[in-house]
PDB file of C-alpha atoms in Angstrom:
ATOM      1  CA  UNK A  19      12.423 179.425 -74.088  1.00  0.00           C
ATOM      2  CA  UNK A  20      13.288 180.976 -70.503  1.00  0.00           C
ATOM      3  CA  UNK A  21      13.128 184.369 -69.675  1.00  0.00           C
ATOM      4  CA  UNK A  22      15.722 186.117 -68.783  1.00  0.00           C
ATOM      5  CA  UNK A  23      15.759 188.868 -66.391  1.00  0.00           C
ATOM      6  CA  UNK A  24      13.685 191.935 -67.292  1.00  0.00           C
ATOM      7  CA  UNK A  25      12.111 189.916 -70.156  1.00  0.00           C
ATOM      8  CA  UNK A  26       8.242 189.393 -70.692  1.00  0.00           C
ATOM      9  CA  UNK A  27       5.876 187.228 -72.481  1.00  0.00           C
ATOM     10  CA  UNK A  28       5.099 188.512 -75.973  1.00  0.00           C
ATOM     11  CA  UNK A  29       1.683 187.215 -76.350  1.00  0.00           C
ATOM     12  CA  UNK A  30      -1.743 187.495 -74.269  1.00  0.00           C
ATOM     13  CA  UNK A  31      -1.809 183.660 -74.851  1.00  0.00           C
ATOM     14  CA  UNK A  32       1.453 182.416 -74.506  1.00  0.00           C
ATOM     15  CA  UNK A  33       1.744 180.162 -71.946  1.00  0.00           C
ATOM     16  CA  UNK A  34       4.768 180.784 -68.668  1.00  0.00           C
ATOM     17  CA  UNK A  35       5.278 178.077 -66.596  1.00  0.00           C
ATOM     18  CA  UNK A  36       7.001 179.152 -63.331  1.00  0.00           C
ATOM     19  CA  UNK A  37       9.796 177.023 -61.297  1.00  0.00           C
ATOM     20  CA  UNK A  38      11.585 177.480 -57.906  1.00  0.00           C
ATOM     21  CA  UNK A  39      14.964 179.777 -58.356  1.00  0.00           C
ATOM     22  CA  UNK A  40      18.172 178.406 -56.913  1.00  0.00           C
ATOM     23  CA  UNK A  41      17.664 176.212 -53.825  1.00  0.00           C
ATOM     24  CA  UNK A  42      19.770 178.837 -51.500  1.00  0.00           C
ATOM     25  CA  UNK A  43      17.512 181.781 -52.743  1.00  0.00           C
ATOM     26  CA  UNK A  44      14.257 179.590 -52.481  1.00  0.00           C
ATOM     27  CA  UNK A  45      15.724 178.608 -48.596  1.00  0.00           C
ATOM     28  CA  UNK A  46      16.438 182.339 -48.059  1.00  0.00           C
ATOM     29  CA  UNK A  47      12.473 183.194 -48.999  1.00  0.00           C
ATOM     30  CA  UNK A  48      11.399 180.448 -46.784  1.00  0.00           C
ATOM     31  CA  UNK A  49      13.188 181.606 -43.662  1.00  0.00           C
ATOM     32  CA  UNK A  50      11.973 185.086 -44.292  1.00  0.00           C
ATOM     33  CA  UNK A  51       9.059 184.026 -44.107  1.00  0.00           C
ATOM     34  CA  UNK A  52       9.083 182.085 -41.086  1.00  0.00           C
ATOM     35  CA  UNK A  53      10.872 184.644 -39.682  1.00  0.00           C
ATOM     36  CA  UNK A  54       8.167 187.044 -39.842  1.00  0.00           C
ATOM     37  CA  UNK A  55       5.041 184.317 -39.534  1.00  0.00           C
ATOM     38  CA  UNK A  56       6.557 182.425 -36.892  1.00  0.00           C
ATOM     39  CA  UNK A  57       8.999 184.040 -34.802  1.00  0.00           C
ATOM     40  CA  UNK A  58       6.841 187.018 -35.736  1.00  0.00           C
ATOM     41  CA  UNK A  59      10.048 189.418 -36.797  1.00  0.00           C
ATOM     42  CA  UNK A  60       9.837 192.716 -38.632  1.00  0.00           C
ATOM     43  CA  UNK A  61      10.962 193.763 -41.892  1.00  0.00           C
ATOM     44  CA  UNK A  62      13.873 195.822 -40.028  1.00  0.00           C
ATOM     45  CA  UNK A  63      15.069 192.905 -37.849  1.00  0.00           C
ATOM     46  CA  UNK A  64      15.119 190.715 -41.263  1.00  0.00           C
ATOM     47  CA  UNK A  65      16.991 193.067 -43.449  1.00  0.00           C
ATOM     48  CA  UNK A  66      19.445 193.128 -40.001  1.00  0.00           C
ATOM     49  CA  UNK A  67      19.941 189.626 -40.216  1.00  0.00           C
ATOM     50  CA  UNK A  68      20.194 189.273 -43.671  1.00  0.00           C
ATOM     51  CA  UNK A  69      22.793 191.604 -44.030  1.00  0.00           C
ATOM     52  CA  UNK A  70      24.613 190.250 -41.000  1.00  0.00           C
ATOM     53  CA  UNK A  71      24.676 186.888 -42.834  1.00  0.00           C
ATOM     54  CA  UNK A  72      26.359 188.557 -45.761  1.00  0.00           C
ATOM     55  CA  UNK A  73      23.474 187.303 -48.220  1.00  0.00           C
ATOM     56  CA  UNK A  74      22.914 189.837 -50.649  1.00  0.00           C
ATOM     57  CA  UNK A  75      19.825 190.655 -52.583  1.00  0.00           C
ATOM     58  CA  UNK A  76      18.911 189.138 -56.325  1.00  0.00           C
ATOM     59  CA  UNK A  77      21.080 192.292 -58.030  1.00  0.00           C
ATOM     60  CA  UNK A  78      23.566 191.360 -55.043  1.00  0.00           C
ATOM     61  CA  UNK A  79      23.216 194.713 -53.077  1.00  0.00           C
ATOM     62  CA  UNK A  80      22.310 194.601 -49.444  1.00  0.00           C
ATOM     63  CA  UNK A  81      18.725 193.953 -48.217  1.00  0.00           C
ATOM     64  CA  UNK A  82      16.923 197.471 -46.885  1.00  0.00           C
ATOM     65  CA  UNK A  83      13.436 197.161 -45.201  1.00  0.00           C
ATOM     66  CA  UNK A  84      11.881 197.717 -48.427  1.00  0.00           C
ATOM     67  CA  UNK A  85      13.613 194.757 -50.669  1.00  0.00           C
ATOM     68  CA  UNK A  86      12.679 192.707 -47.231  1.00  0.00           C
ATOM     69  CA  UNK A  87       8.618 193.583 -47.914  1.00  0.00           C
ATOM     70  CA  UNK A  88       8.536 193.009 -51.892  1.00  0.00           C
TER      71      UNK A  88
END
């Protein structure tokens, strides 16, 4: 089955295969991460731009510096 949100394997052996999320949050992740590797941008300038872009978070709230570094 798929977990849901929140959910967790029952079993030490049960076996989780992981997948890419939804291409537009798997491009956001990417860019982030370019963003800091490449063009060498903080977490604060990030969240800025994030937030200027109107893309919200996974629980669709606002990106802060911290939700930018986990």
């Amino acid at each position: 089955g798929v977990l849901e949100r929140k959910q967790r394997k029952s079993l030490q052996d049960d076996r989780v295969i992981l997948i890419p999320g939804p291409p537009e949050e798997v491009e956001t992740v990417r860019w982030m991460y370019r963003a800091f590797t490449e063009t060498g941008m903080n977490e604060t300038e990030i969240m800025h731009a994030l937030n200027m872009r109107g893309i919200l978070t996974d629980l669709q709230r606002p990106w802060t510096r911290s939700t930018v570094h986990q």
